[in-house]
Short mmCIF file of C-alpha atoms in Angstrom, two decimals:
data_model
loop_
_atom_site.label_atom_id
_atom_site.label_comp_id
_atom_site.label_asym_id
_atom_site.label_seq_id
_atom_site.Cartn_x
_atom_site.Cartn_y
_atom_site.Cartn_z
CA GLU A 2 55.06 116.18 88.11
CA CYS A 3 53.83 115.01 84.89
CA PRO A 4 53.37 111.52 83.87
CA PRO A 5 55.90 110.71 80.80
CA PHE A 6 53.03 109.93 78.20
CA SER A 7 50.85 113.07 79.10
CA PRO A 8 51.25 116.32 77.05
CA LEU A 9 52.78 119.35 78.72
CA SER A 10 50.30 122.32 78.85
CA ILE A 11 50.64 126.01 79.18
CA ILE A 12 47.28 127.92 79.73
CA PHE A 13 47.25 131.59 79.05
CA ASN A 14 44.67 134.28 80.45
CA ASN A 15 43.35 135.13 77.03
CA PRO A 16 42.94 133.05 73.79
CA LEU A 17 46.08 133.24 71.54
CA ASP A 18 46.29 134.49 67.94
CA SER A 19 46.42 131.13 66.05
CA GLU A 20 47.21 133.08 62.87
CA TYR A 21 50.26 134.52 64.32
CA PHE A 22 51.37 131.69 66.38
CA ASP A 23 54.40 129.53 65.32
CA GLU A 24 55.87 126.61 66.75
CA SER A 25 59.21 128.22 66.36
CA GLN A 26 57.98 130.57 69.36
CA ILE A 27 58.36 127.58 71.82
CA SER A 28 61.67 125.87 72.61
CA ILE A 29 62.01 122.82 74.70
CA ASP A 30 65.30 121.57 76.70
CA PRO A 31 65.94 118.84 76.63
CA ALA A 32 64.44 118.34 73.11
CA ILE A 33 61.46 115.88 72.72
CA PRO A 34 62.13 114.08 69.69
CA GLY A 35 59.30 114.33 67.30
CA ALA A 36 57.55 116.54 69.62
CA VAL A 37 53.99 118.11 68.18
CA ILE A 38 53.08 121.45 69.38
CA ASN A 39 49.40 122.34 69.27
CA GLN A 40 47.85 125.62 70.07
CA PHE A 41 44.19 125.95 70.73
CA GLY A 42 42.19 128.85 72.43
CA ASN A 43 44.17 129.99 75.31
CA SER A 44 46.71 127.03 75.61
CA ILE A 45 49.44 125.39 73.97
CA GLN A 46 50.01 121.65 74.58
CA ILE A 47 53.25 119.75 73.78
CA GLU A 48 53.09 116.07 72.99
CA GLY A 49 55.55 113.59 72.35
CA MET A 50 57.64 110.69 73.99
CA LYS A 51 59.25 112.20 77.05
CA VAL A 52 61.97 110.57 79.33
CA GLY A 53 60.78 109.59 82.81
CA SER A 54 62.31 111.54 85.85
CA THR A 55 63.46 114.17 83.74
CA THR A 56 63.14 118.10 84.02
CA TYR A 57 61.99 119.79 80.72
CA ARG A 58 62.19 123.49 80.37
CA VAL A 59 59.71 125.12 77.99
CA THR A 60 60.54 128.58 76.91
CA VAL A 61 57.65 130.99 75.17
CA ASP A 62 58.93 133.55 73.37
CA GLY A 63 57.94 137.15 74.27
CA ASP A 64 56.28 137.76 70.82
CA VAL A 65 53.48 135.48 71.30
CA ARG A 66 50.44 137.44 71.30
CA ASP A 67 46.59 136.98 72.06
CA ILE A 68 43.51 137.79 69.93
CA PHE A 69 43.64 141.29 71.18
CA GLY A 70 47.02 142.08 69.65
CA GLN A 71 48.84 141.98 73.31
CA SER A 72 52.24 140.34 73.20
CA LEU A 73 53.64 138.42 75.91
CA GLY A 74 56.16 141.13 76.29
CA GLU A 75 59.18 138.79 77.77
CA SER A 76 60.08 135.20 77.12
CA GLU A 77 58.83 133.02 79.94
CA THR A 78 60.27 129.47 80.89
CA HIS A 79 58.05 127.05 82.74
CA THR A 80 59.48 123.89 84.29
CA PHE A 81 57.93 120.44 83.76
CA ARG A 82 59.21 117.50 85.74
CA THR A 83 58.32 113.93 84.67
CA SER A 84 57.54 111.32 87.23
CA ALA A 85 59.14 107.73 86.82
CA MET A 86 58.02 105.64 83.94
CA PRO A 87 55.69 102.98 84.83
CA SER A 88 57.23 99.36 84.30
CA VAL A 89 56.12 98.23 80.73
CA LEU A 90 56.58 94.80 78.93
CA THR A 91 55.20 94.59 75.38
CA GLY A 92 56.04 92.14 72.65
CA PRO A 93 54.12 89.42 70.40
CA ASP A 94 50.53 88.57 71.31
CA PHE A 95 49.81 85.62 73.55
CA LEU A 96 50.51 83.08 70.85
CA THR A 97 53.84 83.26 68.79
CA THR A 98 54.91 80.96 65.98
CA LEU A 99 58.68 80.93 64.79
CA ASP A 100 59.91 79.41 61.69
CA PRO A 101 61.52 76.21 62.43
CA SER A 102 63.99 76.15 59.58
CA SER A 103 65.35 79.42 60.64
CA VAL A 104 68.95 79.08 61.96
CA GLN A 105 68.20 81.26 65.02
CA PRO A 106 64.57 82.08 65.30
CA THR A 107 64.10 85.50 67.01
CA PHE A 108 61.38 88.08 67.92
CA ASN A 109 61.47 91.45 69.76
CA VAL A 110 60.41 92.28 73.18
CA TYR A 111 60.34 95.95 74.37
CA SER A 112 60.40 97.11 78.06
CA ILE A 113 60.85 99.74 80.52
CA ASN A 114 62.23 99.64 83.86
CA TYR A 115 62.52 95.76 83.97
CA PRO A 116 65.93 94.40 84.98
CA ARG A 117 65.43 90.88 83.66
CA LEU A 118 63.04 88.85 81.44
CA VAL A 119 62.24 85.26 82.23
CA VAL A 120 61.82 83.36 78.90
CA LYS A 121 60.29 79.99 78.51
CA ALA A 122 59.60 78.17 74.78
CA TYR A 123 57.48 75.13 74.44
CA ALA A 124 57.11 72.77 71.45
CA VAL A 125 53.59 72.08 70.64
CA ASP A 126 51.51 70.62 67.78
CA PRO A 127 48.05 71.62 66.56
CA GLY A 128 46.76 68.92 68.94
CA ASP A 129 47.54 71.10 71.97
CA TRP A 130 45.39 73.97 70.98
CA PRO A 131 42.30 72.95 73.26
CA ALA A 132 44.66 72.61 76.28
CA TYR A 133 46.43 76.01 75.54
CA VAL A 134 43.02 77.76 75.35
CA GLU A 135 42.14 76.44 78.79
CA TYR A 136 45.60 77.20 80.08
CA MET A 137 45.22 80.79 79.00
CA ARG A 138 41.88 80.94 80.65
CA GLU A 139 43.21 79.83 84.03
CA LEU A 140 46.45 81.94 83.59
CA ARG A 141 44.08 85.06 83.98
CA TYR A 142 41.95 83.87 86.99
CA GLU A 143 44.11 81.59 88.97
CA ASP A 144 47.02 82.42 91.47
CA ASN A 145 48.84 79.06 90.64
CA PRO A 146 47.96 78.41 86.92
CA PRO A 147 49.02 74.99 85.64
CA ASP A 148 51.98 74.53 83.15
CA PRO A 149 51.41 75.23 79.60
CA PRO A 150 50.97 72.24 77.36
CA GLY A 151 53.72 71.02 75.06
CA VAL A 152 57.42 70.18 75.82
CA GLU A 153 59.38 72.75 77.48
CA VAL A 154 62.48 73.53 75.23
CA MET A 155 63.92 76.49 76.62
CA SER A 156 63.95 78.19 80.00
CA LYS A 157 66.51 81.21 80.72
CA THR A 158 66.72 84.41 82.35
CA ILE A 159 67.83 87.46 80.16
CA GLN A 160 69.34 90.48 81.78
CA ILE A 161 68.14 93.80 80.60
CA ASP A 162 70.80 96.39 80.03
CA GLY A 163 68.19 99.21 79.51
CA ALA A 164 68.55 102.58 81.10
CA ASP A 165 65.91 103.43 83.88
CA ASP A 166 62.79 105.17 82.54
CA GLN A 167 63.77 104.44 78.82
CA LEU A 168 62.46 102.16 76.48
#
């Protein structure tokens, strides 16, 4: 199994002829959108965003040849299985300010393998900054940190409809 973020690698006995090598000599099923195929020395590496828990078949054309002029002869298919994607949650940094004049203020959050997101919003003013800095310090090191400063103006749980192992 390969972690989804790692490249797929194929190692050959001899260095490949880099002047003769062409990406079209490699096929990938299912396709990896935006895949980058690199050849150096005796290896080929395929980079790109792969889907977790998926089997990829990489076929190397029999015309691939080494620096001695020897071709592979027959096409070969190698199978790679990606492991499950790790759970990932990313979005704005630790402090986000939304335009209060906006009809519906929004910002994007991206996740992998999270079924729901608990969202809380607080109304604050510049005088709350020192308390916020202290809150962030304690949040990192305390098992039961205090509530953030300000007035809670929203608290809800959002169900995430994402497919397993995908952004």
